[in-house]
Coordinates of C-alpha atoms and ligand atoms in Angstrom, one line a residue:
X1 CA 0.0 0.0 -0.1
X2 CA 2.8 2.4 0.9
X3 CA 4.6 1.6 -2.4
X4 CA 1.4 2.3 -4.3
X5 CA 1.0 5.5 -2.5
X6 CA 4.6 6.4 -3.2
X7 CA 4.2 5.7 -6.8
X8 CA 0.9 7.7 -7.0
X9 CA 2.6 10.7 -5.3
X10 CA 5.5 10.5 -7.7
X11 CA 3.2 10.1 -10.6
X12 CA 1.4 13.3 -9.5
X13 CA 4.7 15.1 -9.2
X14 CA 5.9 14.1 -12.5
X15 CA 2.6 15.2 -14.0
X16 CA 2.9 18.6 -12.5
X17 CA 6.5 18.9 -13.5
X18 CA 5.8 18.0 -17.1
X19 CA 3.0 20.4 -17.3
X20 CA 5.4 23.2 -16.1
X21 CA 7.9 22.3 -18.7
X22 CA 5.4 22.4 -21.4
X23 CA 3.9 25.7 -20.3
X24 CA 7.2 27.3 -19.8
X25 CA 7.2 30.2 -22.2
X26 CA 10.5 29.7 -23.9
X27 CA 9.9 26.0 -24.5
X28 CA 6.3 26.6 -25.6
X29 CA 7.5 29.2 -28.1
X30 CA 9.9 26.6 -29.5
X31 CA 7.3 23.9 -29.5
X32 CA 5.0 26.0 -31.6
X33 CA 7.7 26.7 -34.1
X34 CA 7.0 24.3 -36.9
X35 CA 7.8 26.5 -39.9
X36 CA 11.6 25.7 -39.8
X37 CA 12.8 22.2 -40.3
X38 CA 16.1 21.1 -38.6
X39 CA 18.3 18.8 -40.8
X40 CA 19.6 15.5 -39.6
X41 CA 23.0 17.3 -39.2
X42 CA 21.3 19.9 -36.8
X43 CA 19.8 17.0 -34.9
X44 CA 23.1 15.2 -34.5
X45 CA 24.7 18.4 -33.4
X46 CA 22.1 19.0 -30.8
X47 CA 22.6 15.6 -29.5
X48 CA 26.3 16.2 -29.1
X49 CA 25.6 19.5 -27.5
X50 CA 23.5 17.8 -24.7
X51 CA 26.4 15.7 -23.7
X52 CA 28.5 19.0 -23.3
X53 CA 26.0 20.9 -21.0
X54 CA 27.9 21.9 -18.0
X55 CA 25.0 21.9 -15.6
X56 CA 22.3 19.2 -15.2
X57 CA 19.0 20.6 -16.8
X58 CA 17.0 18.6 -14.3
X59 CA 14.7 15.7 -14.7
X60 CA 11.8 17.4 -16.3
X61 CA 13.8 18.7 -19.1
X62 CA 15.6 15.4 -19.6
X63 CA 12.3 13.7 -19.9
X64 CA 11.3 16.2 -22.7
X65 CA 14.5 15.8 -24.4
X66 CA 14.1 11.8 -24.2
X67 CA 10.5 12.0 -25.5
X68 CA 11.4 14.3 -28.4
X69 CA 14.5 12.2 -29.3
X70 CA 12.4 9.0 -29.4
X71 CA 9.5 10.6 -31.3
X72 CA 12.1 12.2 -33.9
X73 CA 13.9 8.8 -34.2
X74 CA 11.1 6.1 -33.8
X75 CA 7.8 8.0 -34.3
X76 CA 4.9 7.6 -31.9
X77 CA 5.5 5.7 -28.6
X78 CA 5.6 2.0 -29.6
X79 CA 6.6 0.4 -26.2
X80 CA 4.4 -1.6 -23.8
X81 CA 3.4 0.6 -20.8
X82 CA 5.8 -0.1 -17.8
X83 CA 4.4 -1.3 -14.4
X84 CA 3.3 1.3 -11.9
X85 CA 6.4 0.6 -9.6
X86 CA 8.8 1.0 -12.6
X87 CA 8.7 4.8 -11.9
X88 CA 11.5 6.0 -14.1
X89 CA 10.5 4.0 -17.1
X90 CA 6.9 4.9 -16.5
X91 CA 7.6 8.6 -16.5
X92 CA 9.7 8.2 -19.8
X93 CA 6.8 6.2 -21.3
X94 CA 4.3 8.9 -20.2
X95 CA 6.4 11.7 -21.8
X96 CA 6.9 9.9 -25.1
X97 CA 3.2 8.8 -25.2
X98 CA 2.1 12.3 -24.5
X99 CA 3.5 13.4 -27.9
X100 CA 0.9 11.4 -29.6
X101 CA 1.3 11.4 -33.4
X102 CA 3.5 14.5 -33.6
X103 CA 5.5 14.1 -36.9
X104 CA 9.1 13.1 -36.6
X105 CA 10.4 16.2 -38.4
X106 CA 8.6 18.5 -35.9
X107 CA 10.0 16.5 -33.0
X108 CA 13.3 16.8 -34.4
X109 CA 13.0 20.5 -34.8
X110 CA 11.6 20.9 -31.3
X111 CA 14.5 18.9 -29.9
X112 CA 17.1 21.1 -31.8
X113 CA 15.2 24.3 -30.5
X114 CA 15.1 22.9 -26.9
X115 CA 18.8 22.1 -26.8
X116 CA 19.7 25.5 -28.3
X117 CA 17.6 27.2 -25.5
X118 CA 19.3 25.1 -22.8
X119 CA 22.7 25.7 -24.0
X120 CA 22.2 29.5 -23.7
X121 CA 20.3 29.5 -20.4
X122 CA 22.4 26.9 -18.6
X123 CA 25.7 28.5 -19.7
X124 CA 24.7 31.9 -18.4
X125 CA 23.2 30.7 -15.1
X126 CA 26.1 28.4 -14.1
X127 CA 27.0 29.0 -10.4
X128 CA 30.4 27.4 -10.2
X129 CA 32.5 28.9 -7.4
X130 CA 35.0 31.3 -8.5
X131 CA 38.4 29.7 -9.1
X132 CA 37.1 26.2 -9.0
X133 CA 37.4 24.4 -12.2
X134 CA 34.7 21.4 -11.7
X135 CA 36.0 19.7 -14.7
X136 CA 39.4 19.4 -13.3
X137 CA 37.9 17.5 -10.3
X138 CA 35.8 15.3 -12.4
X139 CA 33.0 15.2 -9.7
X140 CA 29.4 16.1 -10.1
X141 CA 28.4 16.1 -6.4
X142 CA 31.8 17.2 -4.7
X143 CA 34.3 19.8 -5.0
X144 CA 37.8 18.1 -4.1
X145 CA 40.9 20.3 -3.8
X146 CA 44.3 19.6 -2.5
X147 CA 46.7 22.2 -0.9
X148 CA 48.9 22.9 2.0
X149 CA 49.1 19.2 2.7
X150 CA 45.2 18.9 3.0
X151 CA 42.8 17.2 0.7
X152 CA 39.4 18.8 1.1
X153 CA 36.3 16.9 0.0
X154 CA 33.4 19.3 0.0
X155 CA 29.9 17.9 -0.3
X156 CA 28.4 20.1 -3.2
X157 CA 24.7 19.9 -3.4
X158 CA 23.9 22.9 -1.5
X159 CA 20.4 23.4 -3.0
X160 CA 19.5 19.9 -1.6
X161 CA 21.2 20.5 1.8
X162 CA 24.0 18.2 0.6
X163 CA 21.8 15.2 0.7
X164 CA 23.8 12.1 -0.3
X165 CA 22.4 10.7 -3.6
X166 CA 23.7 7.5 -5.0
X167 CA 26.2 9.3 -7.2
X168 CA 27.4 11.3 -4.1
X169 CA 28.1 7.7 -2.2
X170 CA 30.1 6.6 -5.3
X171 CA 32.1 9.9 -5.6
X172 CA 32.9 10.0 -2.0
X173 CA 34.4 6.5 -2.1
X174 CA 36.3 7.4 -5.1
X175 CA 37.6 10.8 -3.4
X176 CA 38.5 8.9 -0.3
X177 CA 40.4 6.2 -2.2
X178 CA 42.3 8.8 -4.1
X179 CA 43.0 10.9 -1.0
X180 CA 44.3 7.9 0.7
X181 CA 47.1 7.6 -2.0
X182 CA 47.8 11.3 -2.7
X183 CA 50.6 13.5 -1.2
X184 CA 48.3 15.1 1.4
X185 CA 48.9 14.6 5.1
X186 CA 45.3 14.8 6.2
X187 CA 41.9 14.8 4.7
X188 CA 39.0 16.9 5.5
X189 CA 35.2 16.4 4.9
X190 CA 33.0 19.4 4.9
X191 CA 29.8 20.7 3.2
X192 CA 29.1 23.6 0.8
X193 CA 26.3 26.1 1.7
X194 CA 24.3 26.3 5.1
X195 CA 24.1 22.5 5.8
X196 CA 26.8 20.0 6.4
X197 CA 24.5 17.3 5.1
X198 CA 20.9 16.3 5.4
X199 CA 21.9 12.6 5.2
X200 CA 20.7 10.0 2.7
X201 CA 18.8 11.6 -0.1
X202 CA 15.4 10.2 0.3
X203 CA 14.7 10.2 -3.4
X204 CA 17.3 7.2 -3.5
X205 CA 14.1 5.2 -2.6
X206 CA 12.2 6.0 -5.6
X207 CA 14.1 4.6 -8.5
X208 CA 12.9 1.0 -8.4
X209 CA 14.8 -1.4 -10.6
X210 CA 13.0 -4.3 -12.6
X211 CA 13.9 -6.7 -9.6
X212 CA 11.6 -4.7 -7.5
X213 CA 12.0 -3.2 -3.9
X214 CA 13.8 -6.3 -2.7
X215 CA 16.5 -5.8 -5.2
X216 CA 16.7 -2.0 -4.4
X217 CA 17.2 -2.8 -0.6
X218 CA 19.7 -5.5 -1.4
X219 CA 21.7 -3.1 -3.7
X220 CA 21.4 -0.2 -1.1
X221 CA 22.8 -2.5 1.6
X222 CA 25.8 -3.6 -0.5
X223 CA 26.5 0.1 -1.5
X224 CA 26.2 1.3 2.2
X225 CA 28.5 -1.4 3.4
X226 CA 31.1 -0.7 1.0
X227 CA 30.7 3.1 1.7
X228 CA 31.1 2.8 5.5
X229 CA 34.0 0.5 4.9
X230 CA 35.9 3.2 3.1
X231 CA 35.7 5.4 6.4
X232 CA 36.7 2.3 8.7
X233 CA 39.8 1.7 6.4
X234 CA 40.8 5.2 5.7
X235 CA 44.6 5.3 6.6
X236 CA 45.3 9.0 7.1
X237 CA 43.9 11.5 9.9
X238 CA 40.3 12.2 8.6
X239 CA 38.7 15.3 10.0
X240 CA 35.1 16.5 9.8
X241 CA 34.6 20.3 9.4
X242 CA 30.8 20.5 10.2
X243 CA 29.8 24.0 8.9
X244 CA 26.1 23.5 9.7
X245 CA 23.3 21.0 10.6
X246 CA 24.0 17.4 10.1
X247 CA 21.4 14.6 9.7
X248 CA 21.4 10.8 9.6
X249 CA 24.4 9.1 8.1
X250 CA 26.5 12.4 8.0
X251 CA 26.2 12.3 11.7
X252 CA 26.7 8.6 12.5
X253 CA 29.8 8.5 10.4
X254 CA 31.5 11.1 12.7
X255 CA 32.3 8.3 15.1
X256 CA 34.7 7.0 12.5
X257 CA 36.5 10.3 12.1
X258 CA 39.7 11.2 13.9
X259 CA 38.5 14.7 14.8
X260 CA 35.3 16.6 14.4
X261 CA 35.3 20.4 14.4
X262 CA 31.8 22.1 14.4
X263 CA 30.3 25.6 14.0
X264 CA 28.1 26.6 16.9
X265 CA 25.4 26.6 14.1
X266 CA 25.6 22.9 13.6
X267 CA 23.2 20.5 15.0
X268 CA 23.4 16.7 15.1
X269 CA 20.3 14.6 14.4
X270 CA 19.7 10.9 13.8
X271 CA 16.0 10.5 13.4
X272 CA 16.0 6.8 12.6
X273 CA 13.0 5.7 14.4
X274 CA 11.0 8.5 12.9
X275 CA 12.0 7.3 9.5
X276 CA 11.4 3.7 10.3
X277 CA 15.0 3.0 9.9
X278 CA 17.9 1.8 12.1
X279 CA 21.3 3.2 12.8
X280 CA 24.3 2.8 10.4
X281 CA 27.9 4.1 10.0
X282 CA 28.9 1.8 13.0
X283 CA 27.2 4.2 15.3
X284 CA 25.3 1.4 17.2
X285 CA 28.8 0.5 18.3
X286 CA 30.7 3.9 18.3
X287 CA 28.0 6.0 19.9
X288 CA 27.6 4.1 23.1
X289 CA 31.3 3.9 23.5
X290 CA 31.7 7.6 22.8
X291 CA 28.8 9.0 24.8
X292 CA 27.5 6.2 27.1
X293 CA 24.7 3.8 26.1
X294 CA 21.9 5.9 27.5
X295 CA 23.0 9.1 25.6
X296 CA 23.5 7.1 22.5
X297 CA 19.9 5.7 22.8
X298 CA 18.5 9.2 23.3
X299 CA 20.1 10.1 19.8
X300 CA 19.8 6.8 17.9
X301 CA 16.5 5.4 19.2
X302 CA 14.5 8.5 20.3
X303 CA 15.9 11.0 17.6
X304 CA 17.1 13.6 20.1
X305 CA 18.7 16.4 18.2
X306 CA 21.9 17.8 19.8
X307 CA 23.4 21.3 19.6
X308 CA 27.0 21.5 18.8
X309 CA 27.7 22.3 22.5
X310 CA 26.0 19.2 23.5
X311 CA 27.6 17.0 20.9
X312 CA 30.9 18.2 22.2
X313 CA 29.9 17.7 25.9
X314 CA 29.2 14.1 24.8
X315 CA 32.5 13.5 23.1
X316 CA 31.1 13.3 19.4
X317 CA 32.5 16.7 18.5
X318 CA 36.1 17.6 19.3
X319 CA 35.7 21.3 19.6
X320 CA 33.0 24.0 18.8
X321 CA 33.8 27.4 17.3
X322 CA 31.7 30.5 16.9
X323 CA 30.3 30.5 13.4
X324 CA 31.7 34.0 12.6
X325 CA 35.3 32.7 13.0
X326 CA 34.8 29.0 12.4
X327 CA 36.4 28.7 8.9
X328 CA 39.4 30.9 9.8
X329 CA 40.1 29.3 13.2
X330 CA 39.6 25.7 11.9
X331 CA 41.6 25.9 8.7
X332 CA 44.6 27.6 10.7
X333 CA 44.6 24.7 12.9
X334 CA 44.3 22.2 10.1
X335 CA 47.2 23.7 8.3
X336 CA 49.4 23.3 11.3
X337 CA 48.4 19.7 11.6
X338 CA 49.2 19.1 8.1
X339 CA 52.7 20.1 8.7
X340 CA 53.3 17.3 11.1
X341 CA 55.4 14.3 9.7
X342 CA 52.7 12.5 7.7
X343 CA 54.1 8.8 8.3
X344 CA 54.1 9.4 12.1
X345 CA 50.4 10.4 11.9
X346 CA 49.5 7.5 9.7
X347 CA 51.2 5.0 11.9
X348 CA 49.7 6.5 15.1
X349 CA 46.3 6.4 13.4
X350 CA 46.9 2.8 12.6
X351 CA 47.7 1.5 15.9
X352 CA 44.5 3.3 17.3
X353 CA 42.2 2.0 14.6
X354 CA 43.6 -1.5 13.8
X355 CA 42.5 -2.8 17.4
X356 CA 38.9 -2.0 16.4
X357 CA 39.0 -2.7 12.6
X358 CA 37.6 -6.2 12.6
X359 CA 34.9 -5.3 15.1
X360 CA 34.0 -2.2 13.1
X361 CA 33.6 -4.2 9.9
X362 CA 31.5 -6.8 11.6
X363 CA 29.2 -4.1 13.1
X364 CA 28.9 -2.5 9.7
X365 CA 27.8 -5.7 8.0
X366 CA 25.1 -6.3 10.7
X367 CA 23.8 -2.7 10.6
X368 CA 23.5 -3.0 6.7
X369 CA 21.7 -6.2 7.0
X370 CA 19.2 -4.9 9.6
X371 CA 18.6 -1.8 7.4
X372 CA 18.0 -3.9 4.3
X373 CA 15.0 -5.3 6.2
X374 CA 14.0 -1.9 7.5
X375 CA 13.8 -0.4 4.0
X376 CA 11.1 -2.9 3.1
X377 CA 9.0 -2.0 6.0
X378 CA 5.7 0.0 5.8
X379 CA 7.1 2.3 8.8
X380 CA 10.1 3.3 6.4
X381 CA 8.0 3.5 3.1
X382 CA 5.4 5.8 4.8
X383 CA 8.1 8.1 6.2
X384 CA 9.7 8.3 2.7
X385 CA 6.2 9.0 1.1
X386 CA 5.4 11.6 3.7
X387 CA 8.6 13.5 3.1
X388 CA 8.3 13.2 -0.7
X389 CA 4.6 14.4 -0.7
X390 CA 6.0 17.3 1.7
X391 CA 3.8 16.1 4.4
X392 CA 6.6 16.0 6.9
X393 CA 10.2 17.3 7.5
X394 CA 12.4 16.7 10.4
Ligands
LIG1 C1 16.7 1.1 -0.8 C2 17.4 2.4 -0.8 C3 18.8 2.3 -1.0 C4 19.5 3.6 -1.0 C5 20.9 3.8 -1.3 C6 21.7 3.5 -0.1 C7 21.6 4.5 0.8 C8 22.2 4.4 2.3 C9 21.5 4.9 3.2 C10 22.1 4.9 4.6 C11 21.0 5.3 5.6 C12 20.9 6.8 5.9 C13 20.0 7.2 6.6 C14 19.9 8.7 6.7 O1 20.7 9.6 6.4 S1 18.4 9.3 7.5 C15 18.3 10.9 7.2 C16 17.6 11.2 6.0 N1 17.4 12.7 5.9 C17 16.2 13.3 6.1 O2 15.2 12.6 6.6 C18 16.1 14.8 5.9 C19 15.1 15.2 5.1 N2 15.1 16.6 4.9 C20 14.4 17.4 5.7 O3 13.8 17.1 6.6 C21 14.6 18.9 5.5 O4 14.8 19.0 4.1 C22 15.6 19.6 6.2 C23 15.1 19.7 7.7 C24 17.0 19.0 6.1 C25 15.8 21.1 5.7 O5 14.5 21.7 5.7 P1 14.6 23.1 5.0 O6 13.1 23.6 5.1 O7 15.6 24.0 5.5 O8 14.9 23.0 3.5 P2 14.1 22.0 2.4 O9 13.4 20.9 3.0 O10 13.2 23.0 1.6 O11 15.2 21.4 1.5 C26 15.8 22.2 0.4 C27 15.7 21.1 -0.8 O12 16.6 20.1 -0.4 C28 15.8 18.9 -0.4 N3 16.2 17.8 0.5 C29 16.8 18.2 1.8 N4 17.2 17.1 2.3 C30 16.9 16.0 1.7 C31 17.0 14.7 1.7 N5 17.6 14.0 2.8 N6 16.6 13.9 0.7 C32 16.1 14.5 -0.4 N7 15.9 15.8 -0.6 C33 16.3 16.6 0.3 C34 14.3 19.3 -0.2 O13 13.5 18.3 -0.8 C35 14.3 20.6 -1.0 O14 14.3 20.2 -2.3 P3 13.4 21.1 -3.5 O15 13.9 22.5 -3.3 O16 13.5 20.4 -4.7 O17 12.0 21.0 -2.8

């Protein structure tokens, strides 16, 4: 029932979004322009231009592009309608089917016009931080820089409060593996914008593969286990610079960091019971050790949100700084740490961590297996539906 509800809510959102795209004046103008005819060459150029877009145009526009491409190359929709739970393919099918008997040539022209309007609007509205060449980092969801002996991995989805989508999980693993081998002495994880991170991106639950929700949950557990494993095994000092509120997995992982510096604007929230979920990131083991079993229960079971001061008093945070001087003070300190002999720091971390490694991996495996079951529960599904349908926030 919860899944059907979820599918229905998403279908409603897709519908609304598609309507918005179609009624968007610039696009509408282009859709109405049938007098000009794009050549096959124009069409191929437009396809290449899409690959070069610097900014993701968003799902609605991608759906429009998809449907026009299919109509231009294959004509009216000729695929069987996907099942209700196959949300992505269903949305694509709906978009293509909605074009009805639009002639191939018109679809081709509309595709070329849409790409041309995107190329100009997305180029001019690109909001890349000054001095940052995103291409040089090769990451879509992170900004990774290395200087003064410090590799900084910055979560970079500020408009989504740095929620971790599947791509971000993969990119963080990649960035950690690269940082473990680069010349830097220490590695820092932080967030861009007002949040450190709002935790797992709840839309990760919506893209159901052909194998159904069970397959999704199984793959999610495999991904999570590998992801947390990278933090357990990370060989250099790993420091969290918590610039703002932190939620869910971005909090639990802090137990695996070597130091945690927080702005006094930061909060620490693990609302797993509210979400029908259970703790991960080895927090079922690290939190009781760090802050006592009862305090860990308040956070992990009852979802108590801590201020930075409270988190520091309980040992989860190393030190709190006023937000106004946070960046300056923390980075001055980190630069000094990074000048220490790197091999000595590695070896010291190794003897602290090695005693615990086997246990941490076992805890990680157990937490992922429990979560796999939780993700299939009505409690979890309802919580995700409520968030996606904007009925609830934390
Ligand atoms: C079977 C699945 C497999 C998945 C793959 C593996 C996954 C491993 C999972 C590990 C387990 C992790 C658990 C957790 O992390 S639990 C915590 C989850 N996080 C939340 O529940 C937070 C939800 N967000 C909120 O409650 C609010 O957004 C928040 C309080 C954070 C901020 O509120 P505010 O009003 O200030 O801002 P907005 O809500 O307007 O947010 C701005 C936009 O950002 C989007 N957003 C924010 N957080 C999330 C999120 N976690 N997931 C998805 N989207 C998020 C929000 O929707 C807004 O977007 P729009 O502007 O497009 O509306």
